Amino acid sequence: EMKQNYFLNYFLFLFFLSSVFNSNGQIASSATYPATTCNNFTQCSSGPYILASFYDTINEVLYIGGNFNDVGGTTRRRLAAIDVKTGALLSWAPIVNNGNVYTITKTGNTVYVGGSFTQINSTSRNYLAAIDAGTGSLLSWNPAPNNEINSLTTDGAYLFAGGKYTIISSQSHRYLSIYDVATGDLNAWQPILPVAYNYCNKIIFTSNKVYFLSENTGGGNSAYATTYGSGTITQLADAGPDLIQDYLVSNNNLFCT
């Protein structure tokens, strides 16, 4: 399931970088954007190279993550930031020493990253980390889940973390957890995902509801929802033996592809 989503993110990212449009549908930038690659297989592996992206609309910065060590001829280890208006690679350069970056989100001056890594800036960070958006320094917050993080999203007050873990911040939480952004503390709320689901991915939080993808009993995956504060989970779309690769929520409607 994850590989399918990675390819989708990769092609969506290439489409985005090919042309930047304004609200009138006109090309707003003729900038050339840097290519990503892996040119040292002791540091990364063959593509796809871009597995995650987050667009900071306020500062017009695109954060990318994945499986690369070079962006536009400059060393960048699995994380990089690009000026959307000019296409310039920014100086922000935290080092993800191993594994891959699967998800990125940002609020305030903090960039949150999740994936299969266990080290950032040569410091132990298992699967989930917080990085200073200005300096690239690793922050002290360290929830240390026991397995990879596949999805992160934030509304500025809460950080939602989904993945394959069963323990996070030394507490038993299965696949989906919420953190208070201001304090960094794990929220006590925990929807109970059945063991058979195996993971939580593609989290969307809107109108006090948490939407996500996970496995189903048919061998594929399904879209689910739960209300924040409730432990009840509702299956919204069942793909049977097939896969929902992506989805969005608009006006209380769910659109899947």
mmCIF file of C-alpha atoms in Angstrom:
data_model
loop_
_atom_site.group_PDB
_atom_site.id
_atom_site.type_symbol
_atom_site.label_atom_id
_atom_site.label_comp_id
_atom_site.label_asym_id
_atom_site.label_seq_id
_atom_site.Cartn_x
_atom_site.Cartn_y
_atom_site.Cartn_z
ATOM 1 C CA GLU A 1 0.000 0.000 0.000
ATOM 2 C CA MET A 2 2.806 2.361 0.929
ATOM 3 C CA LYS A 3 4.648 1.872 -2.374
ATOM 4 C CA GLN A 4 1.524 2.758 -4.332
ATOM 5 C CA ASN A 5 1.206 6.022 -2.405
ATOM 6 C CA TYR A 6 4.870 6.828 -2.845
ATOM 7 C CA PHE A 7 4.622 6.611 -6.627
ATOM 8 C CA LEU A 8 1.508 8.767 -6.547
ATOM 9 C CA ASN A 9 3.224 11.413 -4.401
ATOM 10 C CA TYR A 10 6.262 11.326 -6.679
ATOM 11 C CA PHE A 11 4.276 12.043 -9.853
ATOM 12 C CA LEU A 12 2.116 14.661 -8.143
ATOM 13 C CA PHE A 13 5.296 16.401 -7.029
ATOM 14 C CA LEU A 14 6.738 16.391 -10.554
ATOM 15 C CA PHE A 15 3.474 17.827 -11.874
ATOM 16 C CA PHE A 16 3.551 20.564 -9.243
ATOM 17 C CA LEU A 17 7.128 21.520 -10.027
ATOM 18 C CA SER A 18 6.572 21.645 -13.784
ATOM 19 C CA SER A 19 4.451 24.791 -13.479
ATOM 20 C CA VAL A 20 3.380 26.980 -10.573
ATOM 21 C CA PHE A 21 -0.005 28.598 -11.171
ATOM 22 C CA ASN A 22 -1.689 31.613 -9.606
ATOM 23 C CA SER A 23 -5.370 31.863 -8.626
ATOM 24 C CA ASN A 24 -6.303 32.879 -12.192
ATOM 25 C CA GLY A 25 -4.847 29.702 -13.636
ATOM 26 C CA GLN A 26 -1.900 31.560 -15.173
ATOM 27 C CA ILE A 27 1.689 30.404 -14.808
ATOM 28 C CA ALA A 28 3.030 32.410 -11.872
ATOM 29 C CA SER A 29 6.629 31.251 -12.078
ATOM 30 C CA SER A 30 9.013 30.325 -14.854
ATOM 31 C CA ALA A 31 11.619 29.096 -12.372
ATOM 32 C CA THR A 32 13.614 25.956 -12.955
ATOM 33 C CA TYR A 33 13.348 23.509 -10.074
ATOM 34 C CA PRO A 34 16.215 21.262 -8.958
ATOM 35 C CA ALA A 35 16.182 17.542 -9.665
ATOM 36 C CA THR A 36 16.631 14.977 -6.907
ATOM 37 C CA THR A 37 18.645 11.799 -7.168
ATOM 38 C CA CYS A 38 20.745 9.271 -5.288
ATOM 39 C CA ASN A 39 24.360 9.195 -6.440
ATOM 40 C CA ASN A 40 25.797 7.240 -3.511
ATOM 41 C CA PHE A 41 24.064 3.963 -2.695
ATOM 42 C CA THR A 42 25.658 3.838 0.753
ATOM 43 C CA GLN A 43 23.485 6.870 1.618
ATOM 44 C CA CYS A 44 20.258 6.067 -0.251
ATOM 45 C CA SER A 45 18.943 3.751 -2.971
ATOM 46 C CA SER A 46 17.374 3.803 -6.405
ATOM 47 C CA GLY A 47 14.114 5.754 -6.819
ATOM 48 C CA PRO A 48 11.462 6.843 -6.379
ATOM 49 C CA TYR A 49 13.348 9.644 -4.680
ATOM 50 C CA ILE A 50 10.600 11.971 -3.443
ATOM 51 C CA LEU A 51 8.291 10.197 -1.001
ATOM 52 C CA ALA A 52 6.862 13.172 0.914
ATOM 53 C CA SER A 53 6.206 16.870 0.435
ATOM 54 C CA PHE A 54 4.689 19.760 2.346
ATOM 55 C CA TYR A 55 3.959 23.207 0.923
ATOM 56 C CA ASP A 56 4.286 26.085 3.400
ATOM 57 C CA THR A 57 1.857 28.517 1.754
ATOM 58 C CA ILE A 58 2.734 31.403 4.095
ATOM 59 C CA ASN A 59 6.463 31.423 3.324
ATOM 60 C CA GLU A 60 6.111 29.821 -0.126
ATOM 61 C CA VAL A 61 8.552 27.055 0.707
ATOM 62 C CA LEU A 62 8.225 23.465 -0.465
ATOM 63 C CA TYR A 63 9.683 20.859 1.878
ATOM 64 C CA ILE A 64 10.549 17.518 0.288
ATOM 65 C CA GLY A 65 11.642 14.261 1.844
ATOM 66 C CA GLY A 66 12.324 10.727 0.803
ATOM 67 C CA ASN A 67 15.204 8.679 -0.496
ATOM 68 C CA PHE A 68 17.823 11.019 -2.014
ATOM 69 C CA ASN A 69 21.206 12.532 -1.232
ATOM 70 C CA ASP A 70 21.440 15.173 -3.954
ATOM 71 C CA VAL A 71 19.175 18.069 -4.937
ATOM 72 C CA GLY A 72 20.296 20.104 -7.936
ATOM 73 C CA GLY A 73 23.921 19.037 -7.487
ATOM 74 C CA THR A 74 24.006 19.949 -3.777
ATOM 75 C CA THR A 75 24.151 17.413 -0.961
ATOM 76 C CA ARG A 76 20.839 16.987 0.837
ATOM 77 C CA ARG A 77 20.272 13.833 2.860
ATOM 78 C CA ARG A 78 16.593 12.859 2.507
ATOM 79 C CA LEU A 79 15.259 16.334 3.389
ATOM 80 C CA ALA A 80 15.383 19.654 1.539
ATOM 81 C CA ALA A 81 13.556 22.968 1.197
ATOM 82 C CA ILE A 82 12.910 24.841 -2.059
ATOM 83 C CA ASP A 83 11.804 28.419 -2.694
ATOM 84 C CA VAL A 84 8.677 27.960 -4.806
ATOM 85 C CA LYS A 85 8.890 31.378 -6.478
ATOM 86 C CA THR A 86 12.504 31.119 -7.611
ATOM 87 C CA GLY A 87 13.161 27.372 -7.608
ATOM 88 C CA ALA A 88 16.233 27.964 -5.451
ATOM 89 C CA LEU A 89 17.389 25.261 -3.063
ATOM 90 C CA LEU A 90 17.386 26.786 0.426
ATOM 91 C CA SER A 91 20.159 26.401 2.986
ATOM 92 C CA TRP A 92 17.982 24.312 5.332
ATOM 93 C CA ALA A 93 19.800 20.972 5.447
ATOM 94 C CA PRO A 94 19.089 18.555 8.291
ATOM 95 C CA ILE A 95 20.698 15.155 7.746
ATOM 96 C CA VAL A 96 18.579 12.009 7.874
ATOM 97 C CA ASN A 97 21.300 9.438 8.388
ATOM 98 C CA ASN A 98 19.356 6.294 7.470
ATOM 99 C CA GLY A 99 15.961 4.988 6.404
ATOM 100 C CA ASN A 100 13.488 7.117 4.435
ATOM 101 C CA VAL A 101 11.231 10.096 5.076
ATOM 102 C CA TYR A 102 7.580 9.231 4.350
ATOM 103 C CA THR A 103 5.694 12.260 5.660
ATOM 104 C CA ILE A 104 6.255 15.949 6.466
ATOM 105 C CA THR A 105 4.138 18.624 8.108
ATOM 106 C CA LYS A 106 4.865 22.018 9.638
ATOM 107 C CA THR A 107 3.408 24.433 12.132
ATOM 108 C CA GLY A 108 5.013 27.610 13.409
ATOM 109 C CA ASN A 109 8.775 27.213 13.242
ATOM 110 C CA THR A 110 8.751 23.431 13.584
ATOM 111 C CA VAL A 111 8.938 20.858 10.803
ATOM 112 C CA TYR A 112 7.748 17.395 11.815
ATOM 113 C CA VAL A 113 9.002 14.398 9.846
ATOM 114 C CA GLY A 114 8.142 10.720 10.009
ATOM 115 C CA GLY A 115 9.429 7.637 8.280
ATOM 116 C CA SER A 116 11.631 4.578 8.682
ATOM 117 C CA PHE A 117 14.740 6.440 9.906
ATOM 118 C CA THR A 118 16.408 5.994 13.297
ATOM 119 C CA GLN A 119 18.909 8.877 13.176
ATOM 120 C CA ILE A 120 18.756 12.578 12.299
ATOM 121 C CA ASN A 121 21.797 14.860 12.465
ATOM 122 C CA SER A 122 23.680 11.809 13.812
ATOM 123 C CA THR A 123 21.377 11.726 16.862
ATOM 124 C CA SER A 124 19.018 8.874 17.694
ATOM 125 C CA ARG A 125 15.436 9.588 16.573
ATOM 126 C CA ASN A 126 13.245 6.577 15.915
ATOM 127 C CA TYR A 127 10.724 7.182 13.115
ATOM 128 C CA LEU A 128 9.430 10.597 14.270
ATOM 129 C CA ALA A 129 11.233 13.891 14.849
ATOM 130 C CA ALA A 130 10.845 17.661 15.138
ATOM 131 C CA ILE A 131 13.268 19.983 13.325
ATOM 132 C CA ASP A 132 13.780 23.737 13.560
ATOM 133 C CA ALA A 133 12.444 25.254 10.323
ATOM 134 C CA GLY A 134 15.061 28.000 10.376
ATOM 135 C CA THR A 135 18.281 26.262 11.351
ATOM 136 C CA GLY A 136 17.649 22.594 10.559
ATOM 137 C CA SER A 137 18.613 21.688 14.119
ATOM 138 C CA LEU A 138 17.027 18.630 15.683
ATOM 139 C CA LEU A 139 14.683 19.595 18.530
ATOM 140 C CA SER A 140 14.571 17.779 21.861
ATOM 141 C CA TRP A 141 11.057 16.320 21.399
ATOM 142 C CA ASN A 142 11.489 12.557 21.110
ATOM 143 C CA PRO A 143 8.343 10.360 21.171
ATOM 144 C CA ALA A 144 10.256 7.288 19.899
ATOM 145 C CA PRO A 145 7.517 5.091 18.410
ATOM 146 C CA ASN A 146 8.457 1.427 18.054
ATOM 147 C CA ASN A 147 7.752 1.300 14.308
ATOM 148 C CA GLU A 148 7.577 3.604 11.313
ATOM 149 C CA ILE A 149 5.420 6.701 10.892
ATOM 150 C CA ASN A 150 3.511 6.929 7.607
ATOM 151 C CA SER A 151 1.355 10.027 8.045
ATOM 152 C CA LEU A 152 1.525 13.358 9.895
ATOM 153 C CA THR A 153 -0.867 16.291 9.874
ATOM 154 C CA THR A 154 -1.455 19.272 12.147
ATOM 155 C CA ASP A 155 -4.046 21.977 12.656
ATOM 156 C CA GLY A 156 -1.605 24.079 14.666
ATOM 157 C CA ALA A 157 -2.917 22.907 18.036
ATOM 158 C CA TYR A 158 -2.642 19.142 17.583
ATOM 159 C CA LEU A 159 -0.231 16.882 15.739
ATOM 160 C CA PHE A 160 -1.723 13.637 14.413
ATOM 161 C CA ALA A 161 0.697 10.743 13.873
ATOM 162 C CA GLY A 162 -0.252 7.560 12.035
ATOM 163 C CA GLY A 163 1.849 4.539 11.257
ATOM 164 C CA LYS A 164 2.676 0.938 12.100
ATOM 165 C CA TYR A 165 3.656 1.417 15.740
ATOM 166 C CA THR A 166 2.016 0.012 18.870
ATOM 167 C CA ILE A 167 4.032 2.006 21.437
ATOM 168 C CA ILE A 168 4.761 5.745 21.360
ATOM 169 C CA SER A 169 6.100 8.010 24.122
ATOM 170 C CA SER A 170 6.503 4.790 26.144
ATOM 171 C CA GLN A 171 2.740 4.234 26.094
ATOM 172 C CA SER A 172 0.574 1.683 24.329
ATOM 173 C CA HIS A 173 -1.068 3.405 21.360
ATOM 174 C CA ARG A 174 -2.012 1.461 18.263
ATOM 175 C CA TYR A 175 -1.311 3.152 14.897
ATOM 176 C CA LEU A 176 -2.936 6.575 15.574
ATOM 177 C CA SER A 177 -2.003 9.185 18.196
ATOM 178 C CA ILE A 178 -2.387 12.900 18.893
ATOM 179 C CA TYR A 179 0.119 15.281 20.453
ATOM 180 C CA ASP A 180 -0.406 18.715 21.948
ATOM 181 C CA VAL A 181 1.789 20.983 19.812
ATOM 182 C CA ALA A 182 2.376 23.553 22.572
ATOM 183 C CA THR A 183 3.540 21.068 25.218
ATOM 184 C CA GLY A 184 4.674 18.093 23.108
ATOM 185 C CA ASP A 185 2.627 15.807 25.343
ATOM 186 C CA LEU A 186 0.785 12.723 24.122
ATOM 187 C CA ASN A 187 -2.987 13.186 24.225
ATOM 188 C CA ALA A 188 -4.874 10.556 26.217
ATOM 189 C CA TRP A 189 -7.434 10.099 23.426
ATOM 190 C CA GLN A 190 -6.936 6.850 21.549
ATOM 191 C CA PRO A 191 -9.327 5.370 19.006
ATOM 192 C CA ILE A 192 -9.010 1.600 19.077
ATOM 193 C CA LEU A 193 -7.874 0.302 15.715
ATOM 194 C CA PRO A 194 -8.198 -3.496 15.412
ATOM 195 C CA VAL A 195 -4.896 -5.358 15.369
ATOM 196 C CA ALA A 196 -5.713 -6.655 11.875
ATOM 197 C CA TYR A 197 -5.552 -3.111 10.436
ATOM 198 C CA ASN A 198 -1.727 -3.101 10.785
ATOM 199 C CA TYR A 199 -1.240 0.602 10.044
ATOM 200 C CA CYS A 200 -2.777 4.070 9.777
ATOM 201 C CA ASN A 201 -2.011 6.280 6.767
ATOM 202 C CA LYS A 202 -3.136 9.470 4.982
ATOM 203 C CA ILE A 203 -4.631 11.268 7.983
ATOM 204 C CA ILE A 204 -6.980 14.218 7.404
ATOM 205 C CA PHE A 205 -8.392 16.239 10.332
ATOM 206 C CA THR A 206 -11.347 18.489 9.603
ATOM 207 C CA SER A 207 -14.546 19.533 11.433
ATOM 208 C CA ASN A 208 -13.447 17.582 14.523
ATOM 209 C CA LYS A 209 -13.254 14.342 12.531
ATOM 210 C CA VAL A 210 -10.162 12.247 11.868
ATOM 211 C CA TYR A 211 -10.090 10.431 8.509
ATOM 212 C CA PHE A 212 -7.477 7.844 7.592
ATOM 213 C CA LEU A 213 -6.678 4.820 5.435
ATOM 214 C CA SER A 214 -6.003 1.380 6.832
ATOM 215 C CA GLU A 215 -6.333 -2.272 5.909
ATOM 216 C CA ASN A 216 -9.644 -4.093 5.614
ATOM 217 C CA THR A 217 -10.710 -7.720 5.908
ATOM 218 C CA GLY A 218 -10.868 -8.075 2.106
ATOM 219 C CA GLY A 219 -7.095 -7.848 1.683
ATOM 220 C CA GLY A 220 -7.043 -4.273 0.389
ATOM 221 C CA ASN A 221 -7.625 -1.031 2.271
ATOM 222 C CA SER A 222 -10.506 1.223 3.254
ATOM 223 C CA ALA A 223 -11.165 4.792 4.335
ATOM 224 C CA TYR A 224 -12.259 5.232 7.929
ATOM 225 C CA ALA A 225 -13.325 8.099 10.175
ATOM 226 C CA THR A 226 -13.620 8.770 13.878
ATOM 227 C CA THR A 227 -14.723 11.824 15.821
ATOM 228 C CA TYR A 228 -12.079 13.370 18.065
ATOM 229 C CA GLY A 229 -12.875 12.328 21.627
ATOM 230 C CA SER A 230 -14.729 9.198 20.534
ATOM 231 C CA GLY A 231 -13.324 5.696 20.274
ATOM 232 C CA THR A 232 -15.786 4.621 17.600
ATOM 233 C CA ILE A 233 -14.422 4.038 14.084
ATOM 234 C CA THR A 234 -16.643 4.042 11.007
ATOM 235 C CA GLN A 235 -15.718 2.491 7.659
ATOM 236 C CA LEU A 236 -16.618 4.995 4.917
ATOM 237 C CA ALA A 237 -15.296 3.397 1.728
ATOM 238 C CA ASP A 238 -14.309 -0.230 1.265
ATOM 239 C CA ALA A 239 -11.934 -1.090 -1.586
ATOM 240 C CA GLY A 240 -12.269 -4.830 -1.001
ATOM 241 C CA PRO A 241 -9.104 -6.529 -2.313
ATOM 242 C CA ASP A 242 -8.006 -3.324 -4.082
ATOM 243 C CA LEU A 243 -6.325 -0.144 -2.883
ATOM 244 C CA ILE A 244 -7.446 3.411 -2.277
ATOM 245 C CA GLN A 245 -4.320 5.313 -3.237
ATOM 246 C CA ASP A 246 -5.450 8.746 -2.121
ATOM 247 C CA TYR A 247 -8.556 10.654 -1.060
ATOM 248 C CA LEU A 248 -9.854 14.045 0.048
ATOM 249 C CA VAL A 249 -12.731 15.354 2.135
ATOM 250 C CA SER A 250 -14.865 18.314 1.003
ATOM 251 C CA ASN A 251 -18.249 19.517 2.278
ATOM 252 C CA ASN A 252 -18.626 16.310 4.289
ATOM 253 C CA ASN A 253 -18.063 14.234 1.141
ATOM 254 C CA LEU A 254 -15.281 11.696 0.671
ATOM 255 C CA PHE A 255 -13.599 11.424 -2.757
ATOM 256 C CA CYS A 256 -11.315 8.433 -3.360
ATOM 257 C CA THR A 257 -8.960 7.420 -6.115
#
